[in-house]
């Protein structure tokens, strides 16, 4: 068996179907993961996204898992339903572990596994240890004749959301939704219909070839169709989802909101409800977000990555966490994992109390800052962390005479240099052979100066 170590990422297991996600590899993942899960619970719930090869991966994986566990088949679902199944009794059954078969927002030939062990993300060192176990003693593929029991977690999820958001009945504005041919509509449309919400959906049919546009709402080009539809139909609220529905984008006529901007308005909403919000942000979030939330609550900076933020959220008992890419984690009235469908309803709740124009005005009132888009530099996998360490050392050595004054250097995840009027961030991606960068300044000239200053220190 050829085991490609690169599929074992920081937050999940991910690769290309048939190339490094082969029958034997996936079976071995199931066997060894099943043995580990069986130490703390007798069963696992497994769901899958709309990719054409997801059902086959399910077959291979469950054959391995069934060596040690009872497997429950959740069927075709959004990722948040797999998490939901571990926090709620489904048809009277408590299930501590889940696996979601998904390639998320990656190209159609990708797929992988997002894993929950005892309601906690299975990531980082745990994934690396699993890789070592498989490499030590790979097993030959052995089909199982046992058929997993079907479990309708999707229906239980619908019932939960309809009850939790019954106050949104007859929402007063029409909304437009772009599901990008992912699985999000399966989770959200029945809830909106039950709440008598007036909505139009784009690309709601799950299709793992993603024939219309790539299902990644963090990229502006993927929002073009939704924007055009909103304009043509006079719709003032738009929501877009990624392929497995754990990331969201909000659009109003004049604005697309980043995850850090949504964190501000959601934290302000919590404040109005009598909560002094504690919010976790990642290192890419705007300094404006941290400063604004700290003016009425508390904002903590932490590492990028949905697994990292889930763990930090539980540890600190924070009310909310947010990533720039649109992962939102609610821990005030929910279970503390990233769920774009739940987030959609929380945003509609927000917009039932203020108009889209009032929300835009609130954003305009924030201190202005110019932000670059997230930029990436391809570097060899084996060098990316070395480059970051060298950058840290360079910032401690005598700096070039025109280097902007440094207020603070934060090394939580890569290097975030706080300057007088903004920041510069350079970090090594945990999932690809790239450096990820973001810069912010009081204006474009300022941000570009910070960018050039830091890039000149990089030893590529």
Short mmCIF file of N, CA, C and O in Angstrom, two decimals, residues 48-52 54-55 75-78 100 154 178-190 201-213 215 242-245:
data_model
loop_
_atom_site.label_atom_id
_atom_site.label_comp_id
_atom_site.label_asym_id
_atom_site.label_seq_id
_atom_site.Cartn_x
_atom_site.Cartn_y
_atom_site.Cartn_z
N UNK A 48 -21.67 12.25 4.35
CA UNK A 48 -20.82 12.59 3.19
C UNK A 48 -21.45 13.72 2.39
O UNK A 48 -22.65 13.96 2.45
N UNK A 49 -20.59 14.42 1.62
CA UNK A 49 -21.04 15.54 0.80
C UNK A 49 -21.40 15.07 -0.60
O UNK A 49 -21.48 13.86 -0.87
N UNK A 50 -21.56 16.02 -1.51
CA UNK A 50 -22.11 15.71 -2.83
C UNK A 50 -21.07 15.26 -3.86
O UNK A 50 -21.43 15.03 -5.02
N UNK A 51 -19.84 15.14 -3.48
CA UNK A 51 -18.83 14.76 -4.47
C UNK A 51 -19.12 13.38 -5.04
O UNK A 51 -19.62 12.50 -4.33
N UNK A 52 -18.80 13.19 -6.28
CA UNK A 52 -19.21 11.97 -6.98
C UNK A 52 -18.63 10.71 -6.34
O UNK A 52 -19.23 9.64 -6.42
N UNK A 54 -17.86 10.43 -3.02
CA UNK A 54 -18.12 10.35 -1.58
C UNK A 54 -18.79 9.03 -1.15
O UNK A 54 -18.39 8.43 -0.15
N UNK A 55 -19.82 8.53 -1.88
CA UNK A 55 -20.43 7.26 -1.46
C UNK A 55 -19.44 6.08 -1.46
O UNK A 55 -19.51 5.20 -0.60
N UNK A 75 -25.94 9.60 5.69
CA UNK A 75 -26.27 9.89 4.31
C UNK A 75 -25.67 11.20 3.82
O UNK A 75 -24.67 11.68 4.34
N UNK A 76 -26.30 11.77 2.80
CA UNK A 76 -25.85 13.03 2.17
C UNK A 76 -26.28 14.20 3.06
O UNK A 76 -27.48 14.47 3.20
N UNK A 77 -25.31 14.90 3.64
CA UNK A 77 -25.62 15.97 4.61
C UNK A 77 -24.58 17.08 4.52
O UNK A 77 -23.47 16.88 4.05
N UNK A 78 -24.90 18.29 5.03
CA UNK A 78 -23.89 19.31 5.29
C UNK A 78 -23.03 18.90 6.48
O UNK A 78 -23.49 18.20 7.40
N UNK A 100 -17.08 13.24 8.82
CA UNK A 100 -17.72 13.82 7.64
C UNK A 100 -16.80 13.63 6.45
O UNK A 100 -15.64 14.07 6.48
N UNK A 154 -30.49 14.65 9.88
CA UNK A 154 -30.91 15.83 9.14
C UNK A 154 -32.29 16.30 9.60
O UNK A 154 -32.51 17.49 9.83
N UNK A 178 -27.06 31.41 -2.33
CA UNK A 178 -26.24 30.72 -3.33
C UNK A 178 -25.55 29.55 -2.63
O UNK A 178 -24.64 29.75 -1.82
N UNK A 179 -25.99 28.35 -2.97
CA UNK A 179 -25.44 27.15 -2.35
C UNK A 179 -24.28 26.54 -3.15
O UNK A 179 -23.67 25.57 -2.72
N UNK A 180 -24.02 27.09 -4.34
CA UNK A 180 -22.86 26.65 -5.12
C UNK A 180 -22.86 25.18 -5.49
O UNK A 180 -21.79 24.59 -5.69
N UNK A 181 -24.04 24.56 -5.57
CA UNK A 181 -24.18 23.12 -5.86
C UNK A 181 -23.56 22.24 -4.78
O UNK A 181 -23.24 21.07 -5.01
N UNK A 182 -23.37 22.83 -3.58
CA UNK A 182 -22.96 22.04 -2.43
C UNK A 182 -24.18 21.44 -1.75
O UNK A 182 -25.25 21.32 -2.34
N UNK A 183 -24.03 21.10 -0.46
CA UNK A 183 -25.10 20.39 0.25
C UNK A 183 -25.89 21.30 1.20
O UNK A 183 -26.79 20.83 1.91
N UNK A 184 -25.60 22.60 1.20
CA UNK A 184 -26.21 23.50 2.16
C UNK A 184 -27.73 23.56 2.10
O UNK A 184 -28.40 23.67 3.13
N UNK A 185 -28.30 23.50 0.89
CA UNK A 185 -29.76 23.62 0.75
C UNK A 185 -30.49 22.51 1.49
O UNK A 185 -31.60 22.72 1.99
N UNK A 186 -29.88 21.34 1.58
CA UNK A 186 -30.51 20.22 2.29
C UNK A 186 -30.76 20.56 3.76
O UNK A 186 -31.73 20.13 4.35
N UNK A 187 -29.86 21.36 4.33
CA UNK A 187 -29.99 21.71 5.73
C UNK A 187 -30.83 22.94 5.98
O UNK A 187 -31.52 23.04 7.01
N UNK A 188 -30.82 23.92 5.04
CA UNK A 188 -31.44 25.22 5.32
C UNK A 188 -32.82 25.41 4.69
O UNK A 188 -33.72 25.99 5.32
N UNK A 189 -33.01 24.96 3.46
CA UNK A 189 -34.28 25.25 2.78
C UNK A 189 -35.51 24.74 3.54
O UNK A 189 -36.50 25.49 3.67
N UNK A 190 -35.52 23.51 4.08
CA UNK A 190 -36.71 23.07 4.82
C UNK A 190 -37.00 23.94 6.05
O UNK A 190 -38.17 24.13 6.40
N UNK A 201 -33.32 30.52 -4.28
CA UNK A 201 -32.06 29.78 -4.19
C UNK A 201 -31.40 29.68 -5.55
O UNK A 201 -32.05 29.42 -6.56
N UNK A 202 -30.09 29.86 -5.55
CA UNK A 202 -29.27 29.59 -6.71
C UNK A 202 -28.46 28.32 -6.47
O UNK A 202 -27.90 28.15 -5.38
N UNK A 203 -28.41 27.45 -7.46
CA UNK A 203 -27.54 26.26 -7.43
C UNK A 203 -27.75 25.45 -6.16
O UNK A 203 -26.80 25.08 -5.47
N UNK A 204 -29.01 25.15 -5.87
CA UNK A 204 -29.33 24.44 -4.64
C UNK A 204 -29.21 22.92 -4.79
O UNK A 204 -29.15 22.21 -3.79
N UNK A 205 -29.18 22.42 -6.04
CA UNK A 205 -29.09 20.98 -6.21
C UNK A 205 -27.65 20.51 -6.00
O UNK A 205 -26.71 21.01 -6.62
N UNK A 206 -27.42 19.56 -5.09
CA UNK A 206 -26.06 19.07 -4.85
C UNK A 206 -25.48 18.42 -6.11
O UNK A 206 -26.10 17.54 -6.71
N UNK A 207 -24.33 18.89 -6.51
CA UNK A 207 -23.65 18.37 -7.70
C UNK A 207 -22.15 18.52 -7.47
O UNK A 207 -21.60 19.62 -7.56
N UNK A 208 -21.49 17.41 -7.19
CA UNK A 208 -20.07 17.43 -6.83
C UNK A 208 -19.12 17.81 -7.93
O UNK A 208 -17.91 17.93 -7.69
N UNK A 209 -19.65 18.03 -9.15
CA UNK A 209 -18.77 18.55 -10.21
C UNK A 209 -18.75 20.08 -10.19
O UNK A 209 -17.98 20.69 -10.93
N UNK A 210 -19.61 20.69 -9.41
CA UNK A 210 -19.72 22.15 -9.25
C UNK A 210 -19.72 22.86 -10.61
O UNK A 210 -18.79 23.58 -10.97
N UNK A 211 -20.80 22.64 -11.40
CA UNK A 211 -20.82 23.11 -12.79
C UNK A 211 -20.96 24.62 -12.96
O UNK A 211 -20.70 25.13 -14.05
N UNK A 212 -21.37 25.35 -11.93
CA UNK A 212 -21.66 26.77 -12.10
C UNK A 212 -20.54 27.68 -11.62
O UNK A 212 -20.11 28.58 -12.32
N UNK A 213 -20.07 27.46 -10.40
CA UNK A 213 -18.89 28.18 -9.92
C UNK A 213 -18.32 27.41 -8.74
O UNK A 213 -19.00 26.57 -8.14
N UNK A 215 -17.37 26.41 -5.10
CA UNK A 215 -18.13 26.71 -3.89
C UNK A 215 -17.25 27.26 -2.75
O UNK A 215 -17.09 26.63 -1.70
N UNK A 242 -20.20 27.59 1.32
CA UNK A 242 -19.19 26.76 0.66
C UNK A 242 -19.75 25.36 0.44
O UNK A 242 -20.92 25.08 0.74
N UNK A 243 -18.93 24.47 -0.10
CA UNK A 243 -19.41 23.17 -0.55
C UNK A 243 -20.04 22.31 0.52
O UNK A 243 -20.98 21.55 0.25
N UNK A 244 -19.53 22.38 1.76
CA UNK A 244 -20.09 21.53 2.82
C UNK A 244 -20.82 22.33 3.89
O UNK A 244 -21.19 21.80 4.93
N UNK A 245 -21.02 23.64 3.63
CA UNK A 245 -21.89 24.50 4.44
C UNK A 245 -21.39 24.75 5.85
O UNK A 245 -22.18 24.85 6.79
#
